[in-house]
PDB file of C-alpha atoms in Angstrom:
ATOM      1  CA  UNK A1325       4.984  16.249  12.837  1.00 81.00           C
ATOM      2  CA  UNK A1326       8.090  14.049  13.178  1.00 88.00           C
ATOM      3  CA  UNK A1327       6.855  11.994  15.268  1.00 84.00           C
ATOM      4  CA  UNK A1328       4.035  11.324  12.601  1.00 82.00           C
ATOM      5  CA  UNK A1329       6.336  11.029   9.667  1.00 86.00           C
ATOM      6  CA  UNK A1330       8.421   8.108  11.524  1.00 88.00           C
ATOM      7  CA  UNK A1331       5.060   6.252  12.283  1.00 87.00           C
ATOM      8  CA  UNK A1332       3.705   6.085   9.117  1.00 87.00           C
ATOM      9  CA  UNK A1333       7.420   5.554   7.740  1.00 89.00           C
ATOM     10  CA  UNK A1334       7.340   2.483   9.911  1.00 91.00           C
ATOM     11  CA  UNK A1335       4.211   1.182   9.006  1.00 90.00           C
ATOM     12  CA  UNK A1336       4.213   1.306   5.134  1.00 91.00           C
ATOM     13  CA  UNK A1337       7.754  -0.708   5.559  1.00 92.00           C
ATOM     14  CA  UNK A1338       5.727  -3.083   8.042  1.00 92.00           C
ATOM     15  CA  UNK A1339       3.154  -3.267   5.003  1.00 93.00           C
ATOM     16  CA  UNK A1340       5.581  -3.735   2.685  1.00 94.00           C
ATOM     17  CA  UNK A1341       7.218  -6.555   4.578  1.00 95.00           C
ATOM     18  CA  UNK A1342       3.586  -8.444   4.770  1.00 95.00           C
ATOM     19  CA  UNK A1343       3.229  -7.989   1.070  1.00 95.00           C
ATOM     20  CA  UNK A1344       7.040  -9.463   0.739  1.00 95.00           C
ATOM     21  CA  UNK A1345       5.942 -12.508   2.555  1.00 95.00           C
ATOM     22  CA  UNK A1346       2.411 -13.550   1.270  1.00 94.00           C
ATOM     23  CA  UNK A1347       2.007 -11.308  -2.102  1.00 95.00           C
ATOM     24  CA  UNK A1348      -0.531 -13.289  -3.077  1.00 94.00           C
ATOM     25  CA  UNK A1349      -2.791 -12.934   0.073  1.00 94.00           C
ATOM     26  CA  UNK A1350      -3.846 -10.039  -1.091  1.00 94.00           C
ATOM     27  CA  UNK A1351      -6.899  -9.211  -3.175  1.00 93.00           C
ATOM     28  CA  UNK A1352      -6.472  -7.509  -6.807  1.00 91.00           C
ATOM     29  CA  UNK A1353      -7.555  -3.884  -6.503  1.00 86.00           C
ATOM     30  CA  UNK A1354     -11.140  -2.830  -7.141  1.00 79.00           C
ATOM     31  CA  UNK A1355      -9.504  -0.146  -9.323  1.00 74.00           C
ATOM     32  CA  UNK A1356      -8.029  -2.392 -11.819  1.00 66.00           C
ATOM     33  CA  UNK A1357      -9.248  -0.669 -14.938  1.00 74.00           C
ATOM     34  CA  UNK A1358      -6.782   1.957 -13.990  1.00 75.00           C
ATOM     35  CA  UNK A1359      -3.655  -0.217 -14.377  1.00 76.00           C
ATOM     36  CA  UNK A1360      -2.220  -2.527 -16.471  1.00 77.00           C
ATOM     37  CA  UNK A1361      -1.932  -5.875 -16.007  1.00 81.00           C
ATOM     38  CA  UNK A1362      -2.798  -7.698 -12.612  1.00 88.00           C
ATOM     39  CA  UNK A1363      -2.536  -4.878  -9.349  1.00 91.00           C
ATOM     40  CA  UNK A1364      -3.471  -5.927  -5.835  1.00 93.00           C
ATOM     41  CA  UNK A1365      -3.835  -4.058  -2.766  1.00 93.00           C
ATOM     42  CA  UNK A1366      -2.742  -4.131   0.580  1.00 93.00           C
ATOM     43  CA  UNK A1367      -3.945  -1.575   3.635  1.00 92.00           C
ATOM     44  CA  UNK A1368      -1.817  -0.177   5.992  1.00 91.00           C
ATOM     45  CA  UNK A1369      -2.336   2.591   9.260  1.00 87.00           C
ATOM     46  CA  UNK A1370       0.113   3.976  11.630  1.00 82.00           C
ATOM     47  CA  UNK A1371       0.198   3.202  15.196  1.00 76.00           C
ATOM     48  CA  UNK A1372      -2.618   5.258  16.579  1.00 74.00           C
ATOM     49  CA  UNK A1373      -3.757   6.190  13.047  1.00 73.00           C
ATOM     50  CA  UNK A1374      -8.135   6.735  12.346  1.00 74.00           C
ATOM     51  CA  UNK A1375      -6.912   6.429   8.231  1.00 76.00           C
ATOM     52  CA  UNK A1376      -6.382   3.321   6.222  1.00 87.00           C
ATOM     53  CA  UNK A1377      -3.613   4.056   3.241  1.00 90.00           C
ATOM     54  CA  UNK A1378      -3.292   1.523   0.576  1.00 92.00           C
ATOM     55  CA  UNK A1379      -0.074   0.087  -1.403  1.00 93.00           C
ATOM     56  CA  UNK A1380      -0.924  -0.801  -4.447  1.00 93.00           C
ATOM     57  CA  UNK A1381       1.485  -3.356  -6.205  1.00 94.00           C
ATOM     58  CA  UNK A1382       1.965  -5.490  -8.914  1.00 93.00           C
ATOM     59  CA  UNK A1383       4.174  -9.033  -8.961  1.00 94.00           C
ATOM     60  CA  UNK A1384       6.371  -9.575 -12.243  1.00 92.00           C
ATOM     61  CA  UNK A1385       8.679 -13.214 -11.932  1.00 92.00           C
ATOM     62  CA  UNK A1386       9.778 -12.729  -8.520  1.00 92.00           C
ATOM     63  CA  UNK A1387       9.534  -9.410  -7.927  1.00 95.00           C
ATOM     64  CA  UNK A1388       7.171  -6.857  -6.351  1.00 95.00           C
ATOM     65  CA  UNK A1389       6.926  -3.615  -7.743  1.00 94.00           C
ATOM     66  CA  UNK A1390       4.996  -0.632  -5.791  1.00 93.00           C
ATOM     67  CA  UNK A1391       3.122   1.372  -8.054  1.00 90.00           C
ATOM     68  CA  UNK A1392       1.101   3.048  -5.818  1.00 89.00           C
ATOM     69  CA  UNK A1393       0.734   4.303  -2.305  1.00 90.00           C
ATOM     70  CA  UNK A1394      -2.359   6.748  -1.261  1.00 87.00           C
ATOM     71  CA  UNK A1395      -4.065   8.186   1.467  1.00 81.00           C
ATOM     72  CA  UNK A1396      -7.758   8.610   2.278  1.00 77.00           C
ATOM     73  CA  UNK A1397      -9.859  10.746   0.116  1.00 72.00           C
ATOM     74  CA  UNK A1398      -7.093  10.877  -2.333  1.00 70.00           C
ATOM     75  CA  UNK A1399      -7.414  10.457  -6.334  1.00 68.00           C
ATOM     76  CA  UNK A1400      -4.962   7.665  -6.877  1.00 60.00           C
ATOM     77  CA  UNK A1401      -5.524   7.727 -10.629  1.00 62.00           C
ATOM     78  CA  UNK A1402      -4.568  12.093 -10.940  1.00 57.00           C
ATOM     79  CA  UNK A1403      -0.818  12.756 -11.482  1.00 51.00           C
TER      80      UNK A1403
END
């Protein structure tokens, strides 16, 4: 739905704002064998969401590159 779409629009940018102000809060992924160099991983979930959806990112200097954003159940490390 729409209304679906703008929520979890919403909250990954609310997640990516957290990960703009403390990127190193965050733990490095369990799934770090699937990546190069250091990846951590932040969890995010709309409004009234049941499902946790993870940004995985990676810090180079001072910036914060997104390499990653999945769902529940889905194979991060396919496509």
């Amino acid at each position: 739905s729409l209304t679906g779409a703008d929520n979890w629009y919403e909250a990954f940018f609310t997640g990516r704002a957290e990960i703009e102000r403390s990127p190193l809060s965050y733990p490095l992924t369990t799934s770090a064998e699937y990546f190069a160099g250091e990846v951590r991983e932040h969890y995010f979930r709309t409004r009234f969401g049941r499902w946790n959806y993870s940004i995985l990112y990676t810090i180079v200097g001072d910036l914060i590159y997104v390499v990653r954003v999945h769902g529940p159940g889905e194979d991060f490390t396919s496509s």
